[in-house]
Amino acid sequence: MQLGAKRWLIAAVLVAFGVSALSGYFNRYYLGIAIDVGISIILAVSLNLINGHTGQFSLGHAGFMAVGGFTAAKLTLELTPSVPAAAQPALFVGAMLAGGLVAALAGLAVGLPSLRLKGDYLAIVTLGFGEIIRVIFQTSPAFGAATGLTGIPKFTTLFWTWSAAALTVYVVASLVNSTYGRGFLCVHDDEVAAAAMGINPTRYKVTAFVTGAFFAGMAGALYAHHKQVLKPDGFDFMKSIDVVVMVILGGMGNTVGVILAAILLTVLPELLRGFADYRMIVYSLLIIGLMLLRPQGLFNLRRRESRSAAAN
Amino acid sequence: MSASAEPKPDSLLKMQRCTIRFGGLTAVSELDLRIGGDELIGLIGPNGAGKTTAFNMITGVYQPTEGEIHFAGTPLSGQAPQEITGLGIARTFQNIRLFPSLSVFDNVRVAFQLRQTTGMFQSLLRGAAFHRNEKLIESEVLEILDIFKLSRFRHTMAKNLPYGDQRRLEIVRALATKPKLLLLDEPAAGMNPTEKVELTRLIGFIKEKFRISVLLVEHDMQVVMGICQRIVVLDHGVKIAEGSPTEVRNDAKVVEAYLGDSHLKKPAAAVD
């Protein structure tokens, strides 16, 4: 599995490239959903590093996504006219990285003071942070205030989205499946014991937070250049909850399960479009039913012991 | 490894007049404790005497209000628990604190991240050095699990282990950080007499095999008297006696505070 990890990443990027090359033949609606799925995977897998593997309950993922989205969109809006068409993919990648990095900085700024908190308290602080971000964008004229940013160039393609998703999965899985990365799981299980083993719990928590925020920022950048319109309203508390639900449904700390849940929960609302008004009811019932029947997560078929066996 | 070749420093751990207060309560008062290289010392006392608090001061969980602790010449004040583990002090907990959802293998494996060179970036790049290191760690983990006869459980989640094995795994995990001093907090708690005999043998074995010093907090007199070279007795946070097992057993203050006179051959002598 370890030897295969890098090959797996390359294979995934190649698949993304191949499928993307054919995307001209696709129905635009399905293509849009395929991109949405990729973005959901990035969000869910990166949040899984924080909430699942490291056990720090964050409700701020939409906030980090907004930071990345607005940063990247602002950059491309300002710079696209002065960049030749051939260099525009490079501009987009640069904007995506910038979005990720600014989001990671935001993650550091939120994480350092608030990671002393545990459980519900951390959840509330990250929730508050997400709302603060939204309100800042809503009131700042540079980012279009309540209308948000419009006319963002359509740079997001299936290739970029799926490649970014593959990279996210690779980074999170590689981090966790190593002796170093077992520290995240230790912090999840018992911080005091982790410190007694020479593991610095704060450093691991901040690392998880910053890494998670980076990928959320990249997802935001992809989202902005996919929808071409960015409204602060779209990054409210419910958006964070959506991602948290993917992580819980997939089984906290189970990467494969979380990917499947991200796919399911992105496609499901489209399938339920017929009963638009009842969508949220069906969705809520699904979550309640799940928590009653499978509290360990829908796709959590494998347990940690078999996972560690697979890694060795 | 080289500890036996070098002249032993007279004190590996030196606690000088350590006091810790929680609000108005003085949990430990002016405690002096010295542990030499290759020594096995028992710390005993009634419940609430401050034994675990003393442990927590040494391991950095609490900072002493007054006094100093030195380990191999390095002052421990202001160091976080993980830094103190890095200096070479490992511990177990009174209530077992394994990583319950990790396998036995992983519980020991994480202890190696302290002394290994693979970090975050190597884990991400997964180059040749990374795989070499992970292989090395794997073989070391399996070796130490073998020594303590836990390798058949290596894929079992720690929380599913039998109680005695959980205690043993906790000790193994502490040893895997390659300490110079091992602190055991009531390792015999909850064990039956057979398991206690086994534990006594295990502690002796660890001391011989790994050539480290051990500080043992324990309630079980058979265990403590059987293996400790020196015993320190605490009562209400104050050291009331220190000496060989025989000396301590016959100390009037210890008998009064803790042992009770059934331990004495001549009960009348204690009353004097």
Coordinates of C-alpha atoms in Angstrom, one line a residue:
Chain A
M1 CA 0.0 0.0 0.0
Q2 CA 2.8 2.4 0.8
L3 CA 4.7 1.7 -2.4
G4 CA 1.4 2.1 -4.3
A5 CA 0.5 5.5 -2.8
K6 CA 2.4 7.7 -5.2
R7 CA 1.5 5.5 -8.2
W8 CA -2.1 5.7 -7.1
L9 CA -1.9 9.5 -7.1
I10 CA -0.5 9.6 -10.6
A11 CA -3.1 7.1 -11.9
A12 CA -5.9 9.3 -10.4
V13 CA -4.5 12.4 -12.1
L14 CA -4.2 10.6 -15.4
V15 CA -7.8 9.4 -15.1
A16 CA -8.9 12.9 -14.4
F17 CA -7.0 14.1 -17.4
G18 CA -8.5 11.4 -19.6
V19 CA -12.0 12.0 -18.5
S20 CA -11.5 15.7 -18.8
A21 CA -10.3 15.4 -22.4
L22 CA -13.6 13.9 -23.2
S23 CA -15.6 16.3 -21.3
G24 CA -16.6 18.2 -24.4
Y25 CA -19.0 15.2 -25.2
F26 CA -20.6 15.3 -21.8
N27 CA -23.9 16.8 -20.8
R28 CA -23.0 20.1 -19.1
Y29 CA -25.4 19.3 -16.2
Y30 CA -23.6 16.0 -15.5
L31 CA -20.2 17.6 -15.9
G32 CA -21.2 20.2 -13.3
I33 CA -22.2 17.5 -10.9
A34 CA -18.9 15.7 -11.5
I35 CA -17.1 18.9 -10.6
D36 CA -19.3 19.4 -7.5
V37 CA -18.5 15.8 -6.4
G38 CA -14.8 16.6 -6.7
I39 CA -15.1 19.7 -4.6
S40 CA -17.2 17.8 -2.0
I41 CA -14.5 15.1 -1.8
I42 CA -11.8 17.8 -1.1
L43 CA -13.9 19.4 1.6
A44 CA -14.9 16.1 3.3
V45 CA -11.5 14.4 3.2
S46 CA -9.7 17.5 4.5
L47 CA -12.3 18.0 7.3
N48 CA -11.9 14.3 8.1
L49 CA -8.3 15.0 9.0
I50 CA -9.5 17.5 11.6
N51 CA -12.7 16.0 12.8
G52 CA -12.2 12.3 12.1
H53 CA -8.5 11.5 12.5
T54 CA -7.5 14.1 15.0
G55 CA -10.8 14.3 16.8
Q56 CA -11.1 18.1 16.9
F57 CA -14.7 19.0 16.2
S58 CA -14.5 21.9 13.8
L59 CA -17.6 23.6 12.3
G60 CA -15.6 26.3 10.4
H61 CA -14.9 24.5 7.1
A62 CA -17.2 26.8 5.1
G63 CA -15.3 29.8 6.6
F64 CA -12.0 28.4 5.3
M65 CA -13.6 27.6 1.9
A66 CA -14.9 31.2 1.7
V67 CA -11.4 32.6 2.5
G68 CA -9.9 30.5 -0.3
G69 CA -12.7 31.2 -2.7
F70 CA -12.7 35.0 -2.3
T71 CA -8.9 35.3 -2.3
A72 CA -8.6 33.3 -5.5
A73 CA -11.5 34.9 -7.3
K74 CA -10.3 38.4 -6.4
L75 CA -6.9 37.5 -7.8
T76 CA -8.2 36.1 -11.1
L77 CA -10.7 39.0 -11.5
E78 CA -7.9 41.5 -11.1
L79 CA -5.2 39.7 -13.2
T80 CA -7.0 37.9 -16.0
P81 CA -7.2 40.9 -18.3
S82 CA -3.5 41.4 -18.2
V83 CA -2.5 37.8 -18.6
P84 CA -2.3 36.2 -22.1
A85 CA -4.7 33.3 -22.7
A86 CA -2.0 30.7 -22.8
A87 CA -0.8 31.6 -19.3
Q88 CA -4.3 31.5 -17.8
P89 CA -4.2 28.0 -16.4
A90 CA -1.0 28.9 -14.6
L91 CA -2.8 32.0 -13.2
F92 CA -5.6 29.7 -12.0
V93 CA -3.2 27.3 -10.3
G94 CA -1.5 30.2 -8.7
A95 CA -4.8 31.7 -7.5
M96 CA -5.8 28.2 -6.2
L97 CA -2.6 27.9 -4.2
A98 CA -2.9 31.5 -2.9
G99 CA -6.5 30.7 -1.8
G100 CA -5.3 27.6 -0.1
L101 CA -2.4 29.4 1.6
V102 CA -4.5 32.3 2.9
A103 CA -7.0 29.8 4.2
A104 CA -4.2 27.9 5.9
L105 CA -3.1 31.2 7.5
A106 CA -6.6 31.7 8.7
G107 CA -6.5 28.2 10.0
L108 CA -3.4 28.9 11.9
A109 CA -4.8 32.2 13.3
V110 CA -8.0 30.4 14.5
G111 CA -6.2 27.2 15.5
L112 CA -3.4 28.5 17.7
P113 CA -5.6 30.1 20.4
S114 CA -8.7 27.9 20.1
L115 CA -7.2 24.4 20.0
R116 CA -6.9 24.5 23.8
L117 CA -10.6 24.0 23.8
K118 CA -12.2 20.6 23.5
G119 CA -15.3 19.1 22.0
D120 CA -18.4 21.4 22.1
Y121 CA -16.4 24.4 23.0
L122 CA -14.1 24.1 20.0
A123 CA -17.1 23.5 17.8
I124 CA -18.7 26.8 19.0
V125 CA -15.5 28.8 18.5
T126 CA -15.0 27.5 15.0
L127 CA -18.7 28.1 14.2
G128 CA -18.3 31.7 15.4
F129 CA -15.2 32.0 13.2
G130 CA -17.1 30.8 10.2
E131 CA -19.8 33.4 10.8
I132 CA -17.3 36.2 11.3
I133 CA -15.6 35.4 8.0
R134 CA -19.0 35.4 6.2
V135 CA -19.9 38.8 7.7
I136 CA -16.5 40.3 6.9
F137 CA -17.0 39.4 3.2
Q138 CA -20.6 40.5 3.3
T139 CA -19.6 44.0 4.5
S140 CA -16.4 44.6 2.6
P141 CA -16.8 46.5 -0.7
A142 CA -13.6 45.1 -2.1
F143 CA -15.3 41.7 -2.2
G144 CA -18.6 43.0 -3.6
A145 CA -20.3 43.2 -0.1
A146 CA -23.6 41.3 0.0
T147 CA -23.7 40.8 -3.8
G148 CA -20.4 39.0 -3.7
L149 CA -18.2 38.6 -6.7
T150 CA -19.6 38.0 -10.1
G151 CA -18.2 37.4 -13.6
I152 CA -15.4 35.2 -12.2
P153 CA -13.7 33.5 -15.2
K154 CA -14.6 29.9 -15.7
F155 CA -11.3 28.2 -15.1
T156 CA -12.4 25.2 -13.1
T157 CA -12.4 22.0 -15.2
L158 CA -13.0 18.4 -14.4
F159 CA -9.2 17.9 -14.6
W160 CA -8.3 20.5 -12.0
T161 CA -11.0 19.4 -9.6
W162 CA -10.4 15.7 -9.7
S163 CA -6.6 16.2 -9.6
A164 CA -7.0 18.5 -6.5
A165 CA -9.3 15.8 -5.0
A166 CA -6.7 13.1 -5.7
L167 CA -4.0 15.3 -4.2
T168 CA -6.1 15.9 -1.0
V169 CA -6.8 12.2 -0.6
Y170 CA -3.1 11.4 -1.2
V171 CA -1.9 14.0 1.4
V172 CA -4.4 13.0 4.1
A173 CA -3.9 9.3 3.6
S174 CA -0.1 9.6 3.4
L175 CA 0.0 11.7 6.6
V176 CA -2.1 9.4 8.6
N177 CA -0.5 6.1 7.3
S178 CA 2.9 6.7 8.7
T179 CA 4.6 6.5 12.1
Y180 CA 4.5 10.3 12.2
G181 CA 0.8 10.4 11.3
R182 CA -0.3 7.8 13.9
G183 CA 0.2 10.8 16.2
F184 CA -3.0 12.4 14.8
L185 CA -4.9 9.3 15.9
C186 CA -3.2 9.3 19.3
V187 CA -4.3 12.9 19.9
H188 CA -7.8 11.7 19.0
D189 CA -7.7 8.9 21.5
D190 CA -5.9 10.4 24.5
E191 CA -4.0 13.7 24.6
V192 CA -2.4 13.1 28.0
A193 CA -1.1 9.7 26.9
A194 CA 0.1 11.2 23.6
A195 CA 2.2 13.7 25.4
A196 CA 3.6 11.0 27.6
M197 CA 4.7 9.3 24.4
G198 CA 6.6 12.4 23.3
I199 CA 3.9 13.6 20.9
N200 CA 3.2 17.3 21.0
P201 CA -0.6 17.4 20.9
T202 CA -0.8 21.1 20.1
R203 CA 1.5 20.8 17.2
Y204 CA -0.5 17.9 15.7
K205 CA -3.8 19.7 16.2
V206 CA -2.5 22.8 14.5
T207 CA -1.0 20.8 11.7
A208 CA -4.3 19.1 11.1
F209 CA -6.2 22.4 11.3
V210 CA -3.8 24.2 8.9
T211 CA -3.7 21.3 6.4
G212 CA -7.5 20.9 6.5
A213 CA -7.9 24.7 6.0
F214 CA -5.5 24.7 3.1
F215 CA -7.5 22.2 1.1
A216 CA -10.8 23.8 2.1
G217 CA -9.4 27.0 0.6
M218 CA -8.5 25.2 -2.6
A219 CA -12.0 23.8 -2.7
G220 CA -13.3 27.3 -2.4
A221 CA -11.1 28.5 -5.3
L222 CA -12.4 25.6 -7.5
Y223 CA -15.9 26.4 -6.4
A224 CA -15.6 30.1 -7.3
H225 CA -14.3 29.4 -10.8
H226 CA -16.9 26.8 -11.3
K227 CA -20.0 28.7 -10.3
Q228 CA -18.5 32.0 -11.5
V229 CA -20.5 33.8 -8.8
L230 CA -19.4 33.9 -5.2
K231 CA -21.9 35.1 -2.6
P232 CA -21.1 35.2 1.1
D233 CA -24.4 33.7 1.9
G234 CA -23.3 30.5 0.3
F235 CA -20.7 29.9 3.1
D236 CA -23.0 30.0 6.1
F237 CA -23.2 27.6 8.9
M238 CA -25.3 25.1 6.9
K239 CA -22.4 24.7 4.4
S240 CA -20.1 23.6 7.2
I241 CA -22.8 21.2 8.5
D242 CA -23.1 19.7 5.1
V243 CA -19.4 18.8 5.2
V244 CA -19.6 17.6 8.8
V245 CA -22.5 15.3 7.8
M246 CA -20.3 13.8 5.0
V247 CA -17.6 13.0 7.5
I248 CA -20.0 11.5 10.0
L249 CA -21.9 9.5 7.4
G250 CA -18.7 8.2 6.0
G251 CA -17.5 7.2 9.4
M252 CA -15.1 9.5 11.2
G253 CA -11.5 8.8 10.3
N254 CA -12.3 6.5 7.4
T255 CA -11.1 8.0 4.2
V256 CA -12.8 5.7 1.8
G257 CA -16.1 6.0 3.6
V258 CA -15.9 9.7 3.6
I259 CA -15.2 9.8 -0.1
L260 CA -18.3 7.6 -0.8
A261 CA -20.4 9.8 1.6
A262 CA -19.2 13.0 -0.2
I263 CA -20.3 11.5 -3.6
L264 CA -23.6 10.2 -2.2
L265 CA -24.5 13.5 -0.5
T266 CA -23.6 15.6 -3.5
V267 CA -25.6 13.4 -6.0
L268 CA -28.5 12.7 -3.7
P269 CA -29.9 16.3 -3.6
E270 CA -29.8 16.3 -7.4
L271 CA -31.8 13.0 -7.5
L272 CA -34.2 14.5 -5.0
R273 CA -34.7 17.6 -7.1
G274 CA -38.2 16.3 -8.0
F275 CA -39.4 17.0 -4.5
A276 CA -37.5 20.2 -4.1
D277 CA -39.5 21.4 -1.1
Y278 CA -39.1 18.2 0.9
R279 CA -35.4 17.8 0.2
M280 CA -34.3 18.9 3.6
I281 CA -36.8 16.7 5.3
V282 CA -35.6 13.6 3.5
Y283 CA -32.1 14.7 4.2
S284 CA -32.7 15.2 7.9
L285 CA -34.6 11.9 8.2
L286 CA -31.6 10.2 6.5
I287 CA -29.2 11.6 9.1
I288 CA -31.5 10.7 12.1
G289 CA -32.0 7.2 10.8
L290 CA -28.3 6.8 10.3
M291 CA -27.4 7.9 13.8
L292 CA -29.9 5.4 15.2
L293 CA -28.9 2.5 13.0
R294 CA -25.2 3.0 12.3
P295 CA -23.6 5.4 14.7
Q296 CA -20.2 4.4 13.5
G297 CA -20.9 5.7 10.0
L298 CA -22.6 4.2 7.0
F299 CA -19.5 3.1 5.2
N300 CA -17.3 2.3 8.2
L301 CA -17.0 -1.3 7.3
R302 CA -13.3 -1.7 8.0
R303 CA -12.0 -1.1 11.5
R304 CA -8.8 0.5 12.6
E305 CA -7.1 -2.8 13.2
S306 CA -7.5 -3.9 9.6
R307 CA -6.5 -0.5 8.4
S308 CA -3.2 -0.6 10.3
A309 CA -2.7 -4.1 9.0
A310 CA -3.2 -2.9 5.5
A311 CA -0.6 -0.2 6.0
N312 CA 2.1 -2.6 7.0
Chain B
M1 CA 23.6 0.7 26.1
S2 CA 26.6 2.7 27.1
A3 CA 25.3 3.4 30.5
S4 CA 27.1 0.4 32.1
A5 CA 30.4 1.4 30.6
E6 CA 30.3 5.0 31.7
P7 CA 30.7 5.9 35.4
K8 CA 27.2 6.3 36.7
P9 CA 26.1 9.8 37.6
D10 CA 25.4 9.8 41.3
S11 CA 21.8 11.0 40.6
L12 CA 19.9 10.6 37.4
L13 CA 16.9 12.3 38.9
K14 CA 17.2 14.9 41.6
M15 CA 14.1 16.4 43.2
Q16 CA 15.0 19.2 45.6
R17 CA 12.5 20.6 48.2
C18 CA 9.6 20.3 45.8
T19 CA 6.4 21.7 47.0
I20 CA 3.1 21.9 45.1
R21 CA 0.0 23.7 46.3
F22 CA -3.5 23.6 44.7
G23 CA -5.2 26.6 46.2
G24 CA -4.9 26.1 50.0
L25 CA -4.0 22.5 49.8
T26 CA -0.4 21.5 49.9
A27 CA -0.3 18.2 48.1
V28 CA 3.4 17.6 48.3
S29 CA 5.6 19.4 50.7
E30 CA 9.4 19.9 50.4
L31 CA 10.0 16.5 48.8
D32 CA 13.6 15.4 48.2
L33 CA 14.1 12.5 46.0
R34 CA 17.2 11.1 44.3
I35 CA 17.3 8.3 41.9
G36 CA 20.6 6.9 40.7
G37 CA 21.3 5.2 37.4
D38 CA 20.2 1.5 37.4
E39 CA 18.2 1.9 40.6
L40 CA 14.7 0.5 41.5
I41 CA 13.0 2.7 44.0
G42 CA 9.5 2.3 45.5
L43 CA 7.3 5.3 46.4
I44 CA 4.6 4.2 48.9
G45 CA 2.1 5.8 51.1
P46 CA -1.7 5.9 51.9
N47 CA -4.2 7.1 49.5
G48 CA -4.0 10.8 48.9
A49 CA -0.4 11.0 50.2
G50 CA 0.8 12.7 47.0
K51 CA 2.5 9.9 45.2
T52 CA 0.8 10.4 41.8
T53 CA 1.2 14.2 42.3
A54 CA 5.0 13.6 42.7
F55 CA 4.9 11.6 39.5
N56 CA 3.0 14.4 37.7
M57 CA 5.6 16.9 38.8
I58 CA 8.4 14.8 37.4
T59 CA 6.7 14.2 34.1
G60 CA 5.7 17.9 33.6
V61 CA 2.0 17.5 34.0
Y62 CA 2.2 19.9 37.0
Q63 CA 4.9 22.4 37.7
P64 CA 6.1 22.4 41.3
T65 CA 5.1 25.6 43.2
E66 CA 8.6 25.6 44.8
G67 CA 11.7 23.5 44.4
E68 CA 13.6 22.1 41.5
I69 CA 13.8 18.9 39.5
H70 CA 16.9 18.0 37.5
F71 CA 17.1 15.0 35.2
A72 CA 20.6 14.0 34.2
G73 CA 21.7 17.5 34.9
T74 CA 18.9 19.2 32.9
P75 CA 16.4 21.3 34.9
L76 CA 12.9 20.2 34.1
S77 CA 11.1 23.4 35.1
G78 CA 9.0 24.8 32.3
Q79 CA 9.3 21.7 30.1
A80 CA 6.2 20.2 28.6
P81 CA 5.4 16.5 29.2
Q82 CA 6.4 15.5 25.7
E83 CA 9.8 17.3 26.1
I84 CA 10.4 15.5 29.3
T85 CA 9.6 12.2 27.6
G86 CA 12.2 13.3 25.0
L87 CA 14.8 13.7 27.7
G88 CA 14.3 10.1 28.7
I89 CA 11.6 9.8 31.3
A90 CA 8.7 7.5 30.4
R91 CA 5.6 6.7 32.5
T92 CA 2.6 4.6 32.8
F93 CA -0.7 5.7 34.3
Q94 CA -2.7 4.6 37.3
N95 CA -5.8 4.2 35.2
I96 CA -4.5 2.6 32.0
R97 CA -4.2 5.1 29.2
L98 CA -3.6 3.3 26.0
F99 CA -4.7 4.5 22.6
P100 CA -7.9 2.3 22.7
S101 CA -8.8 2.5 19.0
L102 CA -5.3 1.8 17.8
S103 CA -3.8 -1.6 17.3
V104 CA -1.3 -3.0 19.7
F105 CA 1.3 -2.6 17.0
D106 CA 0.4 1.1 16.5
N107 CA 0.4 1.8 20.2
V108 CA 4.0 0.9 20.4
R109 CA 4.8 2.3 17.0
V110 CA 3.9 5.8 17.9
A111 CA 6.4 5.8 20.7
F112 CA 9.1 5.6 18.0
Q113 CA 8.2 8.8 16.3
L114 CA 10.1 10.5 19.2
R115 CA 13.4 9.0 18.1
Q116 CA 13.0 8.5 14.4
T117 CA 13.8 10.9 11.6
T118 CA 10.7 10.5 9.4
G119 CA 8.6 13.6 9.8
M120 CA 5.6 15.1 8.1
F121 CA 7.4 15.8 4.8
Q122 CA 9.0 12.4 4.5
S123 CA 5.6 10.9 5.1
L124 CA 4.2 13.0 2.3
L125 CA 7.1 12.4 -0.2
R126 CA 7.3 8.7 0.6
G127 CA 10.8 8.4 -0.7
A128 CA 13.4 5.6 -0.2
A129 CA 14.4 7.0 3.2
F130 CA 10.9 7.0 4.4
H131 CA 10.3 3.4 3.6
R132 CA 13.7 2.4 5.1
N133 CA 12.8 4.2 8.3
E134 CA 9.3 2.7 8.5
K135 CA 10.8 -0.8 7.9
L136 CA 13.3 -0.2 10.7
I137 CA 10.6 1.0 13.1
E138 CA 8.4 -1.9 12.2
S139 CA 11.1 -4.4 13.0
E140 CA 11.9 -2.7 16.2
V141 CA 8.3 -2.7 17.2
L142 CA 8.0 -6.4 16.4
E143 CA 11.1 -7.1 18.4
I144 CA 9.9 -5.4 21.5
L145 CA 6.5 -7.0 21.2
D146 CA 8.2 -10.3 20.9
I147 CA 10.3 -9.7 24.0
F148 CA 7.1 -9.1 26.0
K149 CA 5.1 -11.9 24.2
L150 CA 2.6 -9.5 22.8
S151 CA 3.2 -10.0 19.1
R152 CA 0.3 -12.4 18.6
F153 CA -1.9 -9.5 19.6
R154 CA -0.3 -7.0 17.2
H155 CA -3.4 -6.4 15.1
T156 CA -5.8 -6.4 18.0
M157 CA -7.2 -3.0 19.1
A158 CA -5.8 -2.1 22.4
K159 CA -9.2 -1.8 24.1
N160 CA -9.9 -5.4 23.3
L161 CA -6.9 -6.8 25.1
P162 CA -7.2 -8.6 28.4
Y163 CA -6.6 -6.4 31.4
G164 CA -3.2 -7.8 32.4
D165 CA -2.0 -7.5 28.8
Q166 CA -3.2 -3.9 28.7
R167 CA -1.0 -3.1 31.7
R168 CA 1.9 -4.9 30.1
L169 CA 1.4 -3.1 26.8
E170 CA 1.4 0.2 28.6
I171 CA 4.8 -0.6 30.0
V172 CA 6.1 -1.8 26.6
R173 CA 4.9 1.4 25.0
A174 CA 6.7 3.5 27.7
L175 CA 9.9 1.4 27.1
A176 CA 9.7 2.0 23.4
T177 CA 10.4 5.7 23.9
K178 CA 13.9 4.4 25.1
P179 CA 13.8 6.0 28.5
K180 CA 16.6 6.2 31.1
L181 CA 14.0 6.3 33.9
L182 CA 10.7 4.5 33.9
L183 CA 7.9 5.6 36.2
L184 CA 5.3 3.0 37.0
D185 CA 2.1 4.3 38.6
E186 CA 0.5 1.4 40.5
P187 CA 1.1 -1.3 37.9
A188 CA -0.3 -4.0 40.1
A189 CA -3.6 -2.3 40.6
G190 CA -6.5 -4.6 39.8
M191 CA -4.3 -7.6 39.3
N192 CA -4.8 -11.0 40.9
P193 CA -2.0 -12.6 43.0
T194 CA -0.7 -14.7 40.1
E195 CA -0.5 -11.6 37.8
K196 CA 1.2 -9.7 40.6
V197 CA 4.0 -12.4 40.8
E198 CA 4.4 -12.2 37.1
L199 CA 4.5 -8.4 37.2
T200 CA 7.2 -8.5 39.9
R201 CA 9.2 -10.7 37.6
L202 CA 8.6 -8.5 34.7
I203 CA 9.8 -5.4 36.4
G204 CA 13.0 -7.1 37.5
F205 CA 13.5 -8.4 33.9
I206 CA 13.0 -4.9 32.5
K207 CA 15.6 -3.4 34.8
E208 CA 18.1 -6.1 33.9
K209 CA 17.4 -6.2 30.2
F210 CA 17.2 -2.4 29.5
R211 CA 19.5 -1.2 32.3
I212 CA 17.3 1.6 33.3
S213 CA 16.1 3.1 36.6
V214 CA 12.6 2.5 37.8
L215 CA 10.4 4.5 40.1
L216 CA 7.5 2.4 41.3
V217 CA 4.4 3.8 43.0
E218 CA 2.6 0.8 44.5
H219 CA 0.1 -0.1 47.2
D220 CA 0.9 -3.8 47.1
M221 CA 3.6 -4.4 49.8
Q222 CA 4.6 -7.8 48.4
V223 CA 5.5 -6.3 45.1
V224 CA 7.3 -3.3 46.6
M225 CA 9.2 -5.1 49.3
G226 CA 10.1 -7.9 47.0
I227 CA 11.9 -5.9 44.3
C228 CA 12.8 -2.3 45.5
Q229 CA 16.3 -1.5 46.6
R230 CA 15.1 1.6 48.4
I231 CA 11.7 2.8 49.5
V232 CA 10.4 6.3 50.0
V233 CA 7.3 6.7 52.2
L234 CA 5.0 9.7 51.8
D235 CA 2.2 10.7 54.1
H236 CA 0.1 13.8 53.7
G237 CA 2.6 15.1 51.1
V238 CA 5.5 14.8 53.4
K239 CA 8.3 12.3 53.2
I240 CA 8.2 10.4 56.5
A241 CA 10.8 7.7 55.8
E242 CA 13.4 6.5 53.3
G243 CA 15.5 3.4 53.4
S244 CA 15.9 -0.3 52.5
P245 CA 12.7 -2.4 52.6
T246 CA 13.7 -3.8 56.0
E247 CA 14.3 -0.4 57.5
V248 CA 11.1 1.0 56.2
R249 CA 9.1 -2.0 57.4
N250 CA 10.4 -1.4 60.9
D251 CA 10.0 2.3 61.0
A252 CA 7.6 3.3 63.7
K253 CA 6.2 6.3 61.7
V254 CA 5.6 4.2 58.6
V255 CA 3.8 1.5 60.6
E256 CA 1.6 4.1 62.2
A257 CA 0.7 6.0 59.0
Y258 CA 0.5 3.2 56.6
L259 CA 1.5 -0.4 57.2
G260 CA -0.3 -1.2 60.4
D261 CA 1.4 -3.3 63.0
S262 CA 0.5 -6.7 61.5
H263 CA 3.7 -6.3 59.4
L264 CA 5.9 -6.3 62.5
K265 CA 7.2 -9.3 64.2
K266 CA 7.2 -7.6 67.6
P267 CA 4.0 -5.4 67.6
A268 CA 4.9 -4.0 71.1
A269 CA 8.0 -2.3 69.8
A270 CA 6.0 -0.1 67.5
V271 CA 4.0 1.4 70.3
D272 CA 7.0 2.7 72.1

